[in-house]
Short mmCIF file of N, CA and C in Angstrom, two decimals:
data_model
loop_
_atom_site.label_atom_id
_atom_site.label_comp_id
_atom_site.label_asym_id
_atom_site.label_seq_id
_atom_site.Cartn_x
_atom_site.Cartn_y
_atom_site.Cartn_z
N MET A 1 90.85 101.19 19.98
CA MET A 1 89.51 101.66 20.28
C MET A 1 89.48 102.28 21.68
N ASP A 2 88.96 103.46 21.77
CA ASP A 2 88.96 104.17 23.05
C ASP A 2 87.94 103.63 24.04
N ASN A 3 86.86 103.03 23.54
CA ASN A 3 85.78 102.60 24.44
C ASN A 3 85.97 101.20 25.01
N VAL A 4 87.09 100.56 24.76
CA VAL A 4 87.35 99.22 25.27
C VAL A 4 88.25 99.33 26.49
N GLN A 5 87.78 98.76 27.62
CA GLN A 5 88.52 98.87 28.88
C GLN A 5 88.57 97.52 29.58
N VAL A 6 89.56 97.37 30.44
CA VAL A 6 89.68 96.18 31.28
C VAL A 6 88.42 96.07 32.14
N GLY A 7 87.86 94.87 32.20
CA GLY A 7 86.67 94.62 33.02
C GLY A 7 85.37 94.79 32.27
N GLN A 8 85.43 95.26 31.04
CA GLN A 8 84.21 95.47 30.26
C GLN A 8 83.69 94.14 29.73
N LEU A 9 82.37 94.03 29.65
CA LEU A 9 81.76 92.81 29.13
C LEU A 9 81.62 92.89 27.62
N VAL A 10 81.92 91.77 26.97
CA VAL A 10 81.82 91.67 25.52
C VAL A 10 81.24 90.31 25.15
N ARG A 11 80.72 90.23 23.92
CA ARG A 11 80.24 88.94 23.41
C ARG A 11 80.92 88.70 22.07
N SER A 12 81.38 87.50 21.86
CA SER A 12 82.02 87.14 20.60
C SER A 12 80.98 87.12 19.49
N SER A 13 81.29 87.81 18.38
CA SER A 13 80.36 87.85 17.25
C SER A 13 80.86 87.03 16.07
N ALA A 14 82.03 86.41 16.21
CA ALA A 14 82.59 85.58 15.14
C ALA A 14 83.49 84.51 15.73
N GLY A 15 83.63 83.44 14.98
CA GLY A 15 84.50 82.35 15.40
C GLY A 15 83.73 81.21 16.04
N ARG A 16 84.46 80.20 16.49
CA ARG A 16 83.83 79.03 17.12
C ARG A 16 83.13 79.38 18.41
N ASP A 17 83.56 80.46 19.04
CA ASP A 17 82.96 80.86 20.31
C ASP A 17 81.87 81.93 20.14
N LYS A 18 81.31 82.06 18.96
CA LYS A 18 80.29 83.06 18.68
C LYS A 18 79.15 82.96 19.71
N GLY A 19 78.79 84.11 20.30
CA GLY A 19 77.73 84.15 21.30
C GLY A 19 78.23 84.05 22.73
N LYS A 20 79.49 83.72 22.93
CA LYS A 20 80.07 83.56 24.27
C LYS A 20 80.35 84.92 24.89
N VAL A 21 80.03 85.06 26.16
CA VAL A 21 80.23 86.32 26.89
C VAL A 21 81.54 86.23 27.68
N TYR A 22 82.32 87.30 27.59
CA TYR A 22 83.62 87.38 28.26
C TYR A 22 83.78 88.71 28.99
N LEU A 23 84.79 88.76 29.85
CA LEU A 23 85.29 90.00 30.43
C LEU A 23 86.62 90.31 29.77
N ILE A 24 86.88 91.57 29.50
CA ILE A 24 88.18 91.94 28.93
C ILE A 24 89.23 91.86 30.04
N TYR A 25 90.25 91.06 29.80
CA TYR A 25 91.34 90.86 30.76
C TYR A 25 92.40 91.95 30.59
N ASP A 26 92.79 92.21 29.34
CA ASP A 26 93.68 93.32 29.06
C ASP A 26 93.56 93.73 27.60
N VAL A 27 94.00 94.95 27.31
CA VAL A 27 93.97 95.50 25.97
C VAL A 27 95.39 95.43 25.43
N LEU A 28 95.57 94.66 24.34
CA LEU A 28 96.91 94.48 23.77
C LEU A 28 97.31 95.67 22.90
N ASP A 29 96.41 96.11 22.04
CA ASP A 29 96.62 97.28 21.19
C ASP A 29 95.27 97.74 20.68
N GLU A 30 95.24 98.60 19.65
CA GLU A 30 93.94 99.10 19.19
C GLU A 30 93.12 98.06 18.44
N ALA A 31 93.69 96.92 18.12
CA ALA A 31 92.96 95.90 17.37
C ALA A 31 92.66 94.63 18.18
N PHE A 32 93.44 94.36 19.22
CA PHE A 32 93.29 93.10 19.94
C PHE A 32 93.18 93.27 21.46
N VAL A 33 92.40 92.38 22.07
CA VAL A 33 92.27 92.30 23.52
C VAL A 33 92.42 90.84 23.92
N ARG A 34 92.61 90.60 25.20
CA ARG A 34 92.55 89.24 25.73
C ARG A 34 91.35 89.18 26.65
N VAL A 35 90.59 88.08 26.55
CA VAL A 35 89.34 87.95 27.29
C VAL A 35 89.36 86.69 28.15
N ILE A 36 88.54 86.71 29.22
CA ILE A 36 88.40 85.58 30.13
C ILE A 36 86.92 85.37 30.43
N ASP A 37 86.58 84.13 30.80
CA ASP A 37 85.19 83.86 31.19
C ASP A 37 85.09 83.10 32.51
N GLY A 38 86.22 82.68 33.05
CA GLY A 38 86.22 81.97 34.34
C GLY A 38 85.93 80.50 34.22
N GLU A 39 85.58 80.04 33.03
CA GLU A 39 85.29 78.61 32.83
C GLU A 39 86.31 78.00 31.87
N LYS A 40 86.13 78.24 30.58
CA LYS A 40 87.06 77.70 29.59
C LYS A 40 88.30 78.57 29.44
N LYS A 41 88.10 79.86 29.40
CA LYS A 41 89.21 80.80 29.27
C LYS A 41 89.47 81.44 30.62
N LYS A 42 90.49 80.91 31.28
CA LYS A 42 90.80 81.31 32.65
C LYS A 42 91.92 82.34 32.67
N LEU A 43 92.21 82.82 33.85
CA LEU A 43 93.24 83.83 34.03
C LEU A 43 94.62 83.38 33.54
N ILE A 44 94.89 82.09 33.65
CA ILE A 44 96.21 81.60 33.24
C ILE A 44 96.33 81.43 31.73
N ASN A 45 95.18 81.42 31.02
CA ASN A 45 95.20 81.23 29.57
C ASN A 45 94.09 82.06 28.90
N PRO A 46 94.20 83.40 28.94
CA PRO A 46 93.15 84.21 28.32
C PRO A 46 93.15 84.06 26.80
N LYS A 47 92.00 84.32 26.20
CA LYS A 47 91.84 84.18 24.75
C LYS A 47 92.11 85.52 24.07
N ARG A 48 92.91 85.50 23.03
CA ARG A 48 93.19 86.69 22.23
C ARG A 48 92.07 86.85 21.20
N LYS A 49 91.45 88.03 21.17
CA LYS A 49 90.34 88.28 20.24
C LYS A 49 90.54 89.61 19.53
N ASN A 50 90.17 89.63 18.26
CA ASN A 50 90.14 90.86 17.48
C ASN A 50 88.93 91.67 17.93
N ILE A 51 89.11 92.95 18.17
CA ILE A 51 88.01 93.80 18.63
C ILE A 51 86.87 93.83 17.61
N LYS A 52 87.20 93.69 16.33
CA LYS A 52 86.17 93.67 15.28
C LYS A 52 85.21 92.50 15.45
N HIS A 53 85.65 91.46 16.12
CA HIS A 53 84.85 90.25 16.30
C HIS A 53 84.13 90.21 17.64
N LEU A 54 83.98 91.37 18.28
CA LEU A 54 83.32 91.45 19.58
C LEU A 54 82.18 92.45 19.55
N ASP A 55 81.08 92.08 20.22
CA ASP A 55 80.00 93.03 20.51
C ASP A 55 80.34 93.61 21.88
N ILE A 56 80.54 94.91 21.95
CA ILE A 56 80.98 95.54 23.18
C ILE A 56 79.77 96.09 23.93
N PHE A 57 79.62 95.68 25.18
CA PHE A 57 78.52 96.14 26.02
C PHE A 57 78.96 97.36 26.83
N PRO A 58 78.05 98.26 27.13
CA PRO A 58 78.41 99.44 27.92
C PRO A 58 78.48 99.14 29.43
N VAL A 59 78.65 97.88 29.77
CA VAL A 59 78.67 97.43 31.17
C VAL A 59 80.11 97.07 31.54
N LYS A 60 80.53 97.55 32.70
CA LYS A 60 81.89 97.26 33.17
C LYS A 60 81.82 96.69 34.58
N ALA A 61 82.58 95.65 34.82
CA ALA A 61 82.68 95.03 36.14
C ALA A 61 83.78 95.77 36.90
N ASP A 62 83.39 96.85 37.58
CA ASP A 62 84.37 97.73 38.23
C ASP A 62 85.22 97.04 39.27
N SER A 63 84.61 96.20 40.12
CA SER A 63 85.39 95.57 41.19
C SER A 63 86.46 94.63 40.63
N VAL A 64 86.10 93.86 39.61
CA VAL A 64 87.07 92.95 38.98
C VAL A 64 88.12 93.75 38.22
N ALA A 65 87.69 94.79 37.52
CA ALA A 65 88.63 95.62 36.75
C ALA A 65 89.68 96.25 37.66
N LYS A 66 89.26 96.77 38.80
CA LYS A 66 90.20 97.39 39.73
C LYS A 66 91.22 96.38 40.23
N LYS A 67 90.76 95.18 40.53
CA LYS A 67 91.68 94.14 41.01
C LYS A 67 92.68 93.75 39.92
N LEU A 68 92.19 93.59 38.67
CA LEU A 68 93.08 93.21 37.57
C LEU A 68 94.13 94.29 37.32
N ILE A 69 93.71 95.54 37.35
CA ILE A 69 94.63 96.65 37.10
C ILE A 69 95.68 96.74 38.21
N ARG A 70 95.27 96.53 39.46
CA ARG A 70 96.20 96.60 40.60
C ARG A 70 97.08 95.36 40.72
N GLY A 71 96.71 94.29 40.02
CA GLY A 71 97.47 93.05 40.13
C GLY A 71 97.05 92.20 41.31
N GLU A 72 95.90 92.51 41.89
CA GLU A 72 95.38 91.74 43.02
C GLU A 72 94.77 90.43 42.52
N PRO A 73 94.71 89.41 43.37
CA PRO A 73 94.16 88.13 42.94
C PRO A 73 92.65 88.20 42.67
N VAL A 74 92.25 87.56 41.59
CA VAL A 74 90.84 87.43 41.21
C VAL A 74 90.60 85.95 40.98
N THR A 75 89.49 85.42 41.48
CA THR A 75 89.21 84.00 41.31
C THR A 75 88.34 83.78 40.07
N GLU A 76 88.42 82.57 39.54
CA GLU A 76 87.60 82.20 38.38
C GLU A 76 86.11 82.28 38.75
N LYS A 77 85.80 81.86 39.97
CA LYS A 77 84.42 81.90 40.46
C LYS A 77 83.91 83.34 40.48
N GLU A 78 84.75 84.26 40.91
CA GLU A 78 84.38 85.67 40.97
C GLU A 78 84.06 86.21 39.56
N ILE A 79 84.82 85.78 38.58
CA ILE A 79 84.59 86.21 37.20
C ILE A 79 83.25 85.67 36.70
N CYS A 80 83.00 84.39 36.91
CA CYS A 80 81.72 83.78 36.50
C CYS A 80 80.54 84.48 37.16
N GLU A 81 80.63 84.70 38.46
CA GLU A 81 79.54 85.33 39.20
C GLU A 81 79.31 86.77 38.74
N THR A 82 80.39 87.47 38.42
CA THR A 82 80.27 88.84 37.94
C THR A 82 79.51 88.89 36.63
N ILE A 83 79.82 88.00 35.71
CA ILE A 83 79.13 87.96 34.42
C ILE A 83 77.65 87.67 34.63
N LYS A 84 77.34 86.71 35.51
CA LYS A 84 75.94 86.37 35.78
C LYS A 84 75.22 87.51 36.50
N THR A 85 75.88 88.16 37.44
CA THR A 85 75.28 89.26 38.19
C THR A 85 74.92 90.43 37.28
N LEU A 86 75.75 90.67 36.29
CA LEU A 86 75.50 91.78 35.38
C LEU A 86 74.40 91.47 34.36
N GLY A 87 73.79 90.30 34.49
CA GLY A 87 72.62 89.98 33.68
C GLY A 87 72.92 89.30 32.36
N LEU A 88 74.13 88.84 32.17
CA LEU A 88 74.48 88.18 30.93
C LEU A 88 74.89 86.76 31.23
N SER A 89 74.25 85.82 30.58
CA SER A 89 74.58 84.42 30.85
C SER A 89 75.70 83.96 29.93
N HIS A 90 76.37 82.89 30.33
CA HIS A 90 77.42 82.31 29.50
C HIS A 90 76.86 81.62 28.27
N ILE A 91 75.65 81.09 28.38
CA ILE A 91 75.08 80.31 27.28
C ILE A 91 73.94 81.11 26.65
N ASP A 92 74.07 81.35 25.37
CA ASP A 92 73.02 82.10 24.65
C ASP A 92 72.16 81.16 23.83
#
């Protein structure tokens, strides 16, 4: 999928985590991405998700995305705060 990018916000639309908001950590291929939320799914253990099972938001966390792409350190707290700042809560 061309519109899926690192740092973009998504919400799970299927599975046990349905309704959970994540940031895209990396794009594995055209069908799968790995996502993080800074709480349960951290940088050391991102969750693999099928793109079909995600609601993709047109919002991107540019500062976090740039750091992830460059390989710079990003904190779990920074990820949580970014999701909240962009107006999407972790709990729906």
